[in-house]
Structures are given as C-alpha cells and as structure tokens.
Short mmCIF file of C-alpha atoms in Angstrom, two decimals:
data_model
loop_
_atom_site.label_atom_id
_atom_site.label_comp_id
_atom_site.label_asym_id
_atom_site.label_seq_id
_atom_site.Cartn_x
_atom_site.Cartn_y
_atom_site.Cartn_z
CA UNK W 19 0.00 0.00 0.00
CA UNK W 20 1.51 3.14 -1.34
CA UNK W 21 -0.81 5.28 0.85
CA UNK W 22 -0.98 5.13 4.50
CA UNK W 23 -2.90 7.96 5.45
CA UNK W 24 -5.68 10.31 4.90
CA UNK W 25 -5.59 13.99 4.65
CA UNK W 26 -9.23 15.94 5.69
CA UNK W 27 -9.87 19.83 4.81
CA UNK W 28 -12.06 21.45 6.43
CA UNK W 29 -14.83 23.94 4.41
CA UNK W 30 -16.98 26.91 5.70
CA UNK W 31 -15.76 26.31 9.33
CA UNK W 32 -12.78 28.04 9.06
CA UNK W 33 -14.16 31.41 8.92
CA UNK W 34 -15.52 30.71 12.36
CA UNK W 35 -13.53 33.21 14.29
CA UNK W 36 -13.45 32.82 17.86
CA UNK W 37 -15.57 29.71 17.75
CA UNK W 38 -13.42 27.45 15.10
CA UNK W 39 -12.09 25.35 18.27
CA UNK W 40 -15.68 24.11 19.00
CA UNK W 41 -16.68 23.77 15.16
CA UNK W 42 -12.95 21.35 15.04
CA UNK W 43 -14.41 19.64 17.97
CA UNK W 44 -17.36 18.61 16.49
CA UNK W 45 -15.92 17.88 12.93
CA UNK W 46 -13.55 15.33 14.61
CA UNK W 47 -16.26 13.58 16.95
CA UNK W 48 -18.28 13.24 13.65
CA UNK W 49 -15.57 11.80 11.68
CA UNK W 50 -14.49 9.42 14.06
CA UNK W 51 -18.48 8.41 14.49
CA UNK W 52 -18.61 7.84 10.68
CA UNK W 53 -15.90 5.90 10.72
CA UNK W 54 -15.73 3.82 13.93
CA UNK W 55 -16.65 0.85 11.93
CA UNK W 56 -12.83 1.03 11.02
CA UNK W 57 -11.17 0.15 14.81
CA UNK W 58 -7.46 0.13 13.06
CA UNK W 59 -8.07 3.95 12.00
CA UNK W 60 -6.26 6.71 14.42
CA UNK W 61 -6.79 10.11 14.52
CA UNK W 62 -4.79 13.28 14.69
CA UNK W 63 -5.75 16.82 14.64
CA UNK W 64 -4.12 19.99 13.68
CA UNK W 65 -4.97 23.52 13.01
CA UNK W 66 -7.59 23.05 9.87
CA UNK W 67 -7.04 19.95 9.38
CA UNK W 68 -7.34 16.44 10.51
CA UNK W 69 -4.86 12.99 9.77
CA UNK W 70 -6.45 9.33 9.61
CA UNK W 71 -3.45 6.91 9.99
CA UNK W 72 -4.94 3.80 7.79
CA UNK W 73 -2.84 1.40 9.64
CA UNK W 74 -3.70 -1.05 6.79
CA UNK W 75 -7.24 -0.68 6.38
CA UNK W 76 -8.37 -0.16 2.91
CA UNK W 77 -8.97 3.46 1.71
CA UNK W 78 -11.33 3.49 -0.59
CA UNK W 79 -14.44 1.94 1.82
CA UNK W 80 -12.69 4.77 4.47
CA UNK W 81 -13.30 7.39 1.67
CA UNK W 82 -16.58 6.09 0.61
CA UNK W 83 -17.79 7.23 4.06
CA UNK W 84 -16.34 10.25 4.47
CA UNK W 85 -18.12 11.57 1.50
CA UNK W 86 -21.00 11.71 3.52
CA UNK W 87 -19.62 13.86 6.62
CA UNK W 88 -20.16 17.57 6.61
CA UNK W 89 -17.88 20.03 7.38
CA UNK W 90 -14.96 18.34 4.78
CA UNK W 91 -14.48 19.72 1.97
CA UNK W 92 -11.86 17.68 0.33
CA UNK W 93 -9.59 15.03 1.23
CA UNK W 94 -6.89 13.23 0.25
CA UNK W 95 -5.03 9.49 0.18
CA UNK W 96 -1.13 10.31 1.32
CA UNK W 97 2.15 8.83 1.69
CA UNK W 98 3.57 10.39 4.58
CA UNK W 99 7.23 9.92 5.45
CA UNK W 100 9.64 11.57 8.21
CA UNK W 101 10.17 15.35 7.65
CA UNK W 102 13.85 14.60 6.12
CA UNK W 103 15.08 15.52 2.52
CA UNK W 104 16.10 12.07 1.61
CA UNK W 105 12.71 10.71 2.51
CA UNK W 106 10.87 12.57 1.40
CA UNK W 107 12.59 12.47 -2.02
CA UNK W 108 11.88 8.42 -1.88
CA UNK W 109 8.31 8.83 -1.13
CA UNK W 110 7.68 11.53 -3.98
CA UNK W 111 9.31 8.45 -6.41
CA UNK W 112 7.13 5.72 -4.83
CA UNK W 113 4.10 7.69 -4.94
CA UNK W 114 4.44 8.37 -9.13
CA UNK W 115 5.93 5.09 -9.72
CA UNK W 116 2.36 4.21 -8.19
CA UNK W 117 0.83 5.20 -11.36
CA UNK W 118 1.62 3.41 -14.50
CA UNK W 119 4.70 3.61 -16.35
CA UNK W 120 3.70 5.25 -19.48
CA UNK W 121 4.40 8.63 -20.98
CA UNK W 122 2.55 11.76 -18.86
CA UNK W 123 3.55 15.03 -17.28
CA UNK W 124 3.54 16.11 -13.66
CA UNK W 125 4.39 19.11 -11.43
CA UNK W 126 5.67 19.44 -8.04
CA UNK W 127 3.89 21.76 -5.87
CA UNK W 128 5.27 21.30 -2.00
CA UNK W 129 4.16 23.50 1.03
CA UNK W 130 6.73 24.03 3.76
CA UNK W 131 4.51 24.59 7.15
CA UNK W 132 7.31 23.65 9.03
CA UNK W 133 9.54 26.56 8.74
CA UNK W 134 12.74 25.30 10.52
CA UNK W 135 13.11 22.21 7.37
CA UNK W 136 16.69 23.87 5.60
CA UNK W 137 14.98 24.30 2.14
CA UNK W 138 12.48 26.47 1.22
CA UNK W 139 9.36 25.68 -1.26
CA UNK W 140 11.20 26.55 -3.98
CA UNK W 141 14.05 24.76 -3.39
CA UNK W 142 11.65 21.63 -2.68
CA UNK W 143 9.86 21.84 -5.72
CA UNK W 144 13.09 21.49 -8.15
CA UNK W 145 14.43 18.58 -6.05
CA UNK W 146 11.66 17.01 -5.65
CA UNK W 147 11.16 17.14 -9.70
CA UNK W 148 14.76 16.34 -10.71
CA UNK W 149 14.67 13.18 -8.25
CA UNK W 150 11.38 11.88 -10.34
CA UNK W 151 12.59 12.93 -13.76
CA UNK W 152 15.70 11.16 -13.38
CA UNK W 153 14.30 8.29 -12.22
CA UNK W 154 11.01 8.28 -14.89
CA UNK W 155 12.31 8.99 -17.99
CA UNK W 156 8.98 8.72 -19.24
CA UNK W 157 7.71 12.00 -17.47
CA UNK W 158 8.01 15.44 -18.29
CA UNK W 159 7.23 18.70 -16.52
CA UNK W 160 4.06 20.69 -17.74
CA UNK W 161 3.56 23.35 -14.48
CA UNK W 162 0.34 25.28 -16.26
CA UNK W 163 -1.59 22.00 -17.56
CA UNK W 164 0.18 19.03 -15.89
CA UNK W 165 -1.72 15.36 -15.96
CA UNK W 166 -0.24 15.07 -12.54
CA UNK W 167 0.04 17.46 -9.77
CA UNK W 168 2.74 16.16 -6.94
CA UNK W 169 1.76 17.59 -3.62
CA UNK W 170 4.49 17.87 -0.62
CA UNK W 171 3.18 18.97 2.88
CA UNK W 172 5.92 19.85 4.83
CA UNK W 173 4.86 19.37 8.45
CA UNK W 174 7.24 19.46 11.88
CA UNK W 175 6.13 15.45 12.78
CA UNK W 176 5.67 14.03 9.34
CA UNK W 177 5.46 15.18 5.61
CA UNK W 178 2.69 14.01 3.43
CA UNK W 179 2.92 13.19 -0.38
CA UNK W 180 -0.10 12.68 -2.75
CA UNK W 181 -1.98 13.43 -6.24
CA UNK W 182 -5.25 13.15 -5.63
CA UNK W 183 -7.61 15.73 -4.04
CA UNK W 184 -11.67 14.23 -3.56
CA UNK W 185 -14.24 16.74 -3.12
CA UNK W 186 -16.24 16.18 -0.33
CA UNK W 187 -19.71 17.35 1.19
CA UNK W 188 -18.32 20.47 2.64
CA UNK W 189 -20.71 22.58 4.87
CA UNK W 190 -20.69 22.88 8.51
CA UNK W 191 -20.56 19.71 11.12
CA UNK W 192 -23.92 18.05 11.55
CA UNK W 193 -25.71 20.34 14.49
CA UNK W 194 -23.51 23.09 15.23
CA UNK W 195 -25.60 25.31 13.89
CA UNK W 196 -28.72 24.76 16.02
CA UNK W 197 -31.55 22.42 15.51
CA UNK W 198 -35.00 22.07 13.04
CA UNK W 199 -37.87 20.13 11.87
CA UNK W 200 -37.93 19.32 8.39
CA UNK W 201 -41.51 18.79 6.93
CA UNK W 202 -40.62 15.46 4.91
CA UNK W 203 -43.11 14.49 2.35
CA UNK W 204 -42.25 11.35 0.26
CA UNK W 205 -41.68 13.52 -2.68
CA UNK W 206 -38.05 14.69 -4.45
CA UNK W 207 -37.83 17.95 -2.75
CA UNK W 208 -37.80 17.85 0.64
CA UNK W 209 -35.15 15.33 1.25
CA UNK W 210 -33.13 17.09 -0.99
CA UNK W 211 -34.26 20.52 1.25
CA UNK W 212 -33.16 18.15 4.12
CA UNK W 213 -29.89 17.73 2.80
CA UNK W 214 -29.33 21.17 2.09
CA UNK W 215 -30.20 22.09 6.11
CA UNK W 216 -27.80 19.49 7.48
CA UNK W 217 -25.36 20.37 5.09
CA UNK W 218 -25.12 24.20 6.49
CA UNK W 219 -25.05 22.91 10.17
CA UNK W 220 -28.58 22.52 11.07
CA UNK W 221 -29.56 19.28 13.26
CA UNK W 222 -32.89 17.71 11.71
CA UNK W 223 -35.97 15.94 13.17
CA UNK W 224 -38.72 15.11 10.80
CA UNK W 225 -42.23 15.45 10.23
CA UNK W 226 -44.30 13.60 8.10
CA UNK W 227 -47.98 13.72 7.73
CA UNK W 228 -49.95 11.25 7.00
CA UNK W 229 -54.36 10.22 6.14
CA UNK W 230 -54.69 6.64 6.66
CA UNK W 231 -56.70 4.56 5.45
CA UNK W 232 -56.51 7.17 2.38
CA UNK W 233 -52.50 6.85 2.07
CA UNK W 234 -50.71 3.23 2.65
CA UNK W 235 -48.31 1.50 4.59
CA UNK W 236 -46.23 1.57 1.46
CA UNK W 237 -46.04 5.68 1.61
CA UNK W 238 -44.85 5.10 5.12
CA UNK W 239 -42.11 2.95 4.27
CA UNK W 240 -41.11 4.92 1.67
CA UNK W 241 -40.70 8.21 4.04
CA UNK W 242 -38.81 5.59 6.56
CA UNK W 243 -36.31 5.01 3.92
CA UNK W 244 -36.15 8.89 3.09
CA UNK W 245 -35.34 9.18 6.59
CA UNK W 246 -32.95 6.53 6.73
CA UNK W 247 -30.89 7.78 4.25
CA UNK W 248 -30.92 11.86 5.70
CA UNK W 249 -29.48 10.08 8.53
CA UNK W 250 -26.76 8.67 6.60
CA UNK W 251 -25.71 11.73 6.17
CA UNK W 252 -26.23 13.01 9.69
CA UNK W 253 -23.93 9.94 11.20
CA UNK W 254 -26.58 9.50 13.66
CA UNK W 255 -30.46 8.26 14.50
CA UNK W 256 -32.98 10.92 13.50
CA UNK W 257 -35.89 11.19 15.18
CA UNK W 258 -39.57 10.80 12.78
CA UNK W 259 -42.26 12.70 13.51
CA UNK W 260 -45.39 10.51 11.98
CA UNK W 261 -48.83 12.88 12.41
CA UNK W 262 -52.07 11.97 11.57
CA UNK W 263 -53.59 14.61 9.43
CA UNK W 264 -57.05 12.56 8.39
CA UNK W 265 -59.74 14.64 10.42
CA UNK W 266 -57.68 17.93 9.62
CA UNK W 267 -57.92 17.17 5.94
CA UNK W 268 -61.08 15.95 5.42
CA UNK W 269 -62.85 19.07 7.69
CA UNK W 270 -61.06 21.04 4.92
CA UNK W 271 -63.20 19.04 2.16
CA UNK W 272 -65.94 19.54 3.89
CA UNK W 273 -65.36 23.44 4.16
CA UNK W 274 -67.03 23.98 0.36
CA UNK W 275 -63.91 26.05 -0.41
CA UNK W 276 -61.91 23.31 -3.20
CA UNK W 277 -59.75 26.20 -4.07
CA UNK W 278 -58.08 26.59 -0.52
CA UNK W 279 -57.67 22.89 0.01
CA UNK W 280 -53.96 23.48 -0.35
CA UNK W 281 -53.52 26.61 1.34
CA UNK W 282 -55.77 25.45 4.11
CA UNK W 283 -53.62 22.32 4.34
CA UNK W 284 -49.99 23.82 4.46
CA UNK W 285 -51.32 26.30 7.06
CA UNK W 286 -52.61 23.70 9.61
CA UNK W 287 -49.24 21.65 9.14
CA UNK W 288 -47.00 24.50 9.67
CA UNK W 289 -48.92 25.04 13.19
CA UNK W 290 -48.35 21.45 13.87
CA UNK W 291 -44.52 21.66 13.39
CA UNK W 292 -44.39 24.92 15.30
CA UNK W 293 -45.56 23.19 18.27
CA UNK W 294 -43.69 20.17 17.80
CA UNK W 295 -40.89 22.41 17.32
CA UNK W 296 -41.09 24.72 20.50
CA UNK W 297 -41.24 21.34 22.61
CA UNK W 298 -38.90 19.71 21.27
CA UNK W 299 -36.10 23.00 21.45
CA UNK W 300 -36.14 23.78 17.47
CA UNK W 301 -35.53 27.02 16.32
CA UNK W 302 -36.73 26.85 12.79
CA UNK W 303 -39.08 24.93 10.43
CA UNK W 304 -37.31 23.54 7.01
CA UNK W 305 -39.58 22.81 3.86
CA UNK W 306 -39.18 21.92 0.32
CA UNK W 307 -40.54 24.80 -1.45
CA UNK W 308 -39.48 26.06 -4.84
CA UNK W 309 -40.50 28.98 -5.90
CA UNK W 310 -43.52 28.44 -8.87
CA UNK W 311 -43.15 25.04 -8.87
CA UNK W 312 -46.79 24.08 -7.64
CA UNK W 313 -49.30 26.03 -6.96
CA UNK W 314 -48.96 26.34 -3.58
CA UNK W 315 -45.42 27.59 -4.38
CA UNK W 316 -46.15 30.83 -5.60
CA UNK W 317 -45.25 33.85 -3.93
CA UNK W 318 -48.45 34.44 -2.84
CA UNK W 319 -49.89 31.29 -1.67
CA UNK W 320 -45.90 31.00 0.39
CA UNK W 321 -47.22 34.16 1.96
CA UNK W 322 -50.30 33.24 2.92
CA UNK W 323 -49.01 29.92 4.07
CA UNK W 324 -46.05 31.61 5.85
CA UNK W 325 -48.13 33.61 7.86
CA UNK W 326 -49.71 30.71 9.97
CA UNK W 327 -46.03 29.74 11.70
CA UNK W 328 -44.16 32.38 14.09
CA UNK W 329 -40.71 30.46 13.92
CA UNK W 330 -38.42 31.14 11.00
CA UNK W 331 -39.36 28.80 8.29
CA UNK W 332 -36.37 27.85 5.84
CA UNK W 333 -36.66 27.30 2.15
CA UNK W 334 -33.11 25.97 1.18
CA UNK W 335 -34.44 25.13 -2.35
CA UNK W 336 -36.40 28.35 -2.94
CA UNK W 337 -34.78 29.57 -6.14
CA UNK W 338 -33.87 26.22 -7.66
CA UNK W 339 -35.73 24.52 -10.89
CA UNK W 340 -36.71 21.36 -10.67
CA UNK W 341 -33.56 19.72 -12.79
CA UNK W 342 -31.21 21.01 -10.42
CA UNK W 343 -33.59 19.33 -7.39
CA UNK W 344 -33.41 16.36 -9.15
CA UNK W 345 -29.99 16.30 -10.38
CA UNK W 346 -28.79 16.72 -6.13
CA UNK W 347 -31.43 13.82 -5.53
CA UNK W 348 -29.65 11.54 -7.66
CA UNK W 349 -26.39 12.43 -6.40
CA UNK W 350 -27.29 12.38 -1.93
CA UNK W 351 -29.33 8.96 -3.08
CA UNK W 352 -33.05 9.87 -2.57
CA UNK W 353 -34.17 10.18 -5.95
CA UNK W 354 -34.90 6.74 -6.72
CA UNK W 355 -37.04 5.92 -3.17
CA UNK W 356 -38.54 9.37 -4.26
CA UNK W 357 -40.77 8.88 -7.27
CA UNK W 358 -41.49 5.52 -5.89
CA UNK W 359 -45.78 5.75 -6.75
CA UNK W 360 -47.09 5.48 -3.07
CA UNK W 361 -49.35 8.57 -2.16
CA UNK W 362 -49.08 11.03 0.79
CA UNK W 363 -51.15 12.99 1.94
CA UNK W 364 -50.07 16.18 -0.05
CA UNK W 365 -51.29 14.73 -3.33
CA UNK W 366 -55.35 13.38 -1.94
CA UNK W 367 -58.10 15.93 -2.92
CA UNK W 368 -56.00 18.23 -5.08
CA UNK W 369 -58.26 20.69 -6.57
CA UNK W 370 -58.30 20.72 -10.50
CA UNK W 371 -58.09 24.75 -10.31
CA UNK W 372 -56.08 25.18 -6.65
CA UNK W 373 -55.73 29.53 -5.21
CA UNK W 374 -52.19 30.84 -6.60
CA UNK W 375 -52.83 34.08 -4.93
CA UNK W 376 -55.27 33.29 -1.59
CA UNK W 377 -56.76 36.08 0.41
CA UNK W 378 -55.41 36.12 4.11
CA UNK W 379 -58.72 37.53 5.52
CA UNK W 380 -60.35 35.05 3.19
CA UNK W 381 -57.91 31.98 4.20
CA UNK W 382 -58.20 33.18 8.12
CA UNK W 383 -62.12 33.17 8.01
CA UNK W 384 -62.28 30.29 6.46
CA UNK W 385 -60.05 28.51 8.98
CA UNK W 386 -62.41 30.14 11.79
CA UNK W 387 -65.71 28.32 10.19
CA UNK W 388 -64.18 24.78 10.28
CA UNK W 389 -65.52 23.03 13.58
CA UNK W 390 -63.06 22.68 16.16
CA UNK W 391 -60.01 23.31 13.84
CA UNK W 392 -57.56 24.11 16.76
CA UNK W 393 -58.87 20.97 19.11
CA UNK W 394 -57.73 18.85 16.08
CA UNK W 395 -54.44 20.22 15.24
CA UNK W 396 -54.15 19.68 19.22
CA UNK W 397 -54.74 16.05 19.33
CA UNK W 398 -52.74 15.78 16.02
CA UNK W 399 -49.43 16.95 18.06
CA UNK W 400 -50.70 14.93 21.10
CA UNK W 401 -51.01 11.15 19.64
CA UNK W 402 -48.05 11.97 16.93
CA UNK W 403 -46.43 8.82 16.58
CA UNK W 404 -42.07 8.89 17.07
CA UNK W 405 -39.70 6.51 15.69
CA UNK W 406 -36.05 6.44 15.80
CA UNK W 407 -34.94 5.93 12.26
CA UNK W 408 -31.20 4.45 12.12
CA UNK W 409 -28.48 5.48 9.28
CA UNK W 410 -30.10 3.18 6.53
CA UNK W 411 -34.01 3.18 7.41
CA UNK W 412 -33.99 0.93 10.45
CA UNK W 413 -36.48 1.94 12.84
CA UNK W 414 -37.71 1.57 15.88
CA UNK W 415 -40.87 3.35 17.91
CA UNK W 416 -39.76 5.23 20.57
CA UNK W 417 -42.25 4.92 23.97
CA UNK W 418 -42.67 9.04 25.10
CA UNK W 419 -45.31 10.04 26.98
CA UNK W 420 -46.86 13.38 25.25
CA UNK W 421 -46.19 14.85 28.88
CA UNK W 422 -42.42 14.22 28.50
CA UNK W 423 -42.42 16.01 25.77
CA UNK W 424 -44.75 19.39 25.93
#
C-alpha cells in the first residue's frame, strides 16, 4: 500500500472566528463516528485539518464514508514519510511510480509549514522534480496543464505526499448550527431541502404527515427510507415525527372552499410543526418549497401559508428549478425511493383549479368556520407517533409520553 494515510480539509468552518475550536471539535467527533466501523483507524488533529493513519485498512471503503460527513471539503489518500530531505525524495518516487509507467507530465507543488526544514518551497519543488525525472524517464514537466500534480506537505512530525484531491460534502458539522424540523413528504424535494439544512449545520428531526386509510403503509415505508438515508448523512439516528392529518384534511373538504384545500392544508401543518418544534427546542421549520413550482409555491400562496407559523421557516431550495432538485437527488441517493408511486397525503383531494394568490382575511375566516379546527391540530401533536430511524431506514418506535415532551 503506497498510501498510508488520509488527509481531511475542512470547508466553511474556518471562517468561524473565535468559535473554530468548537466547530474542530465537532468535525472530529463526527468523523471518528462515521468511521468507527474502522477500529485500526487513528486520529490526529491539527490547526484546519485532521490525519487518519490507515494502519492497513483499505482506503477506498474509508473514503466512501467520508463523502458523507459535513464540514470536509476535500480530502486526500497520502504517503507520509519523516520530515527529512532524503525521505521525502523516496516517497515523492514511490508515490508516481504508483501510477503506470507510461508517458505523462507532472508538477511538483510542496508546502513548507514547518519553517525550521533547511529548504524552502522553492528549493523543494526542483528537487523534488529532478529526483522523479531522473528516475522516470517517461515524465516530463508541464507546471500550467500538468496530468499530474505532486503535492508535498511539509509538516514538523511528518510530511505528506499525494496526487489526488476528492471533493467532499463540505458545509458545517452536523448540528452546530442549532436544531430544526424538516416537513418530509415522500416527494423529491424535501429530502433534498433536508440535505441542504444538514449540510449548512442545522440538526434535523422530521415530520411527516400522513391520512390513513386514504395513504398506505407503502407511503410510510417509503418516508422511513427517506429518513434513513438523511441520517446517513447526519452519522446518527434521527428522530420521525409521523402525524395523523385525516380529520384535519377531510374538515377542509368539507369546508365547500376546493380552491383553498392546499392553502388550508400547508397552514394547519406549519402550526403542527411549530408546536412540535417549540417542545422539542427547534428554532426553525425547514420545507421543500421552490418557488412556482406548484401552486402552492407561488409567492403568494408562500405568503399566505407563511403567515400561519411564528418560527423562522427555511426554504433551502427556494430559487432552484426542478432539474437542479433532481440532479442533487440523484447524487445524496433519494431520488430513486422518491418517485417511488405510493401517495401522501399532499397529493389526496387536489383541486383541478387550486388559489395561486389566496386572500389572508379570506384563508383566516375560512379557517375560523371549520368546527373545532384548533382541538384537532391539538390532538394531532398529542397522539403523533415517534420513531427512531437508524443510518439506513432501520427503525424503531420510541415509547414518550406526550407529557415528556410538551
């Protein structure tokens, strides 16, 4: 094994200021989480960056997990070798006689952190080339477009040596950025809205309504499996939220007002998660809107809509089309469980001709003619079903009295 170790950059953390100590913290707890499947890994940290010694584990399962964590935003296989010239001539040499022998070109780039090592960058750089030219007659130097790049790391306890540079999730670390409740339909967007939350920081719990007998057990799986993959990328158990919405949604049909079905809906659901959110210390509600996509997406029905919850409510995906939505579902893993054709509640009694631009004072009255509209939304929060939904879609119900938690 030519490489031993692997090199982790942070992202958006470093601008941190006076609380980049705590955001390191947390980035190495989570990576060490994510990985702790691998016992033979160790773990060192330094300023912006963190070193996994392989100690002969594989690296590319190793990397396969790390694309998942947030907070890295590259990283890197390495050679690394004592901080002394002759070594680290050798290791540059093994590390491109890695590749195969065939006719390329390379350049050396080498950063000297350690200031006290008696040769400067410069002085690296055309001794580290002339020791691989000599010895690979097939190479040549090309320092604007090279095939290769060389990278040196000149550090006081080890230098590292490597080619490759991965891009990773990048972000903040999972939760250090307070927490939220992310409305999770079984549709494309909101997982992907999920993703974007997590990725900037944000610790999720989930909330997904649904009208049995109208919508199935299968819709319910499916959302489990949505869940089970946002907590993938979490490194942790997330908590699901599973609310009954059948009475609320069928006093709305009754309500002789088709064209507010939607409006009505979104309204009563956003007062659910605001109450689920104050109790369970939230700060925010996350959603899935796009901006036109639907009709309740327009900027007057997310008005109207937005109106009915006090919290901040976050649209990551607000100014995205729909290919770009689709194209990040594909990529985080969601897409395919998403268009999956099990029904939630979100898509029963759609109106052929639904309100793009609702009234408020119409909306509001009609909310105050639907018999005992609050007492529902209150038993709603109270008999909410949780279940603990493991990295992968295991779950498990978790036994809470409604007291513990309000």
């Amino acid at each position: 094994m030519v490489f031993d170790t692997v090199l982790l950059r942070f992202g958006e953390l470093t601008v941190k200021g006076r609380n980049r100590g705590r955001f390191e913290q947390q980035m190495m707890r989570q990576v060490q989480s994510t990985l702790s499947i691998f016992p033979a890994l160790t773990f060192t940290k330094t300023y912006g960056r963190i070193y996994i010694s392989l100690n002969g584990t594989a690296y590319e399962p190793v990397a396969e997990r790390l694309q998942t964590v947030f907070g890295i935003v590259s990283f890197s296989p390495v050679k690394s070798v004592p901080s002394e010239t002759q070594a680290i001539l050798d290791g540059a040499l093994e590390v491109m006689r890695s590749y195969p022998d065939r006719e390329r070109t390379f350049k050396v780039s080498v950063r000297r952190v350690y200031k006290k090592f008696p040769y400067d960058s410069q002085e690296m750089n055309r001794m580290v080339g002339g020791h691989v030219l000599r010895a690979t007659p097939k190479l040549s130097v090309d320092v604007h477009r090279p095939d290769l790049e060389l990278r040196v790391e000149i550090n006081e306890q080890a230098t590292y040596i490597f080619t490759e540079v991965t891009a990773a999730a990048g972000g903040f670390p999972y939760g250090t950025n307070g927490k939220a409740m992310l409305m999770l339909s079984g549709g494309i967007d909101s997982p992907v809205a999920g993703y974007m939350a997590m990725r900037k920081g944000l610790e999720l719990e989930l909330i997904h309504f649904h009208s049995y007998p109208f919508t199935s057990e299968q819709a319910k799986d499916k959302v489990i499996d949505l869940a089970g993959r946002l907590a993938t990328y979490a490194g942790q158990p997330l908590k699901l939220y599973l609310v009954s919405f059948t009475d609320i949604q069928t006093s709305f049909t009754q309500a002789k007002q088709d064209h507010l079905i939607i409006t009505l809906m979104r309204r009563a659901m956003l007062r659910i998660a605001q109450q689920l959110a104050e109790s369970n210390g939230a700060l925010a509600v996350v959603t899935g809107d796009s901006l036109g996509q639907v009709a309740s997406q327009t900027l007057g029905s997310m008005n109207v809509i937005g109106r009915a919850l006090e919290l901040p409510l976050l649209r990551p995906l607000v100014m995205m089309d729909k290919q770009e939505i689709i194209h990040i579902a594909e990529r985080i893993g969601t897409y395919e469980t998403s268009i999956l054709p099990f029904e939630d509640c979100c898509t029963l009694f759609v109106p052929r001709s639904p309100s793009t631009n609702p009234n408020l004072r119409v909306v509001e009255t009609v909310e105050a003619h639907v018999p005992q509209l609050q007492q529902m939304i209150e038993q709603a929060v109270q008999e909410t079903e949780i279940l603990v939904i493991e990295p992968g879609g295991t779950s498990a119900k978790q036994a809470v009295e409604s007291a513990d938690w309000f």
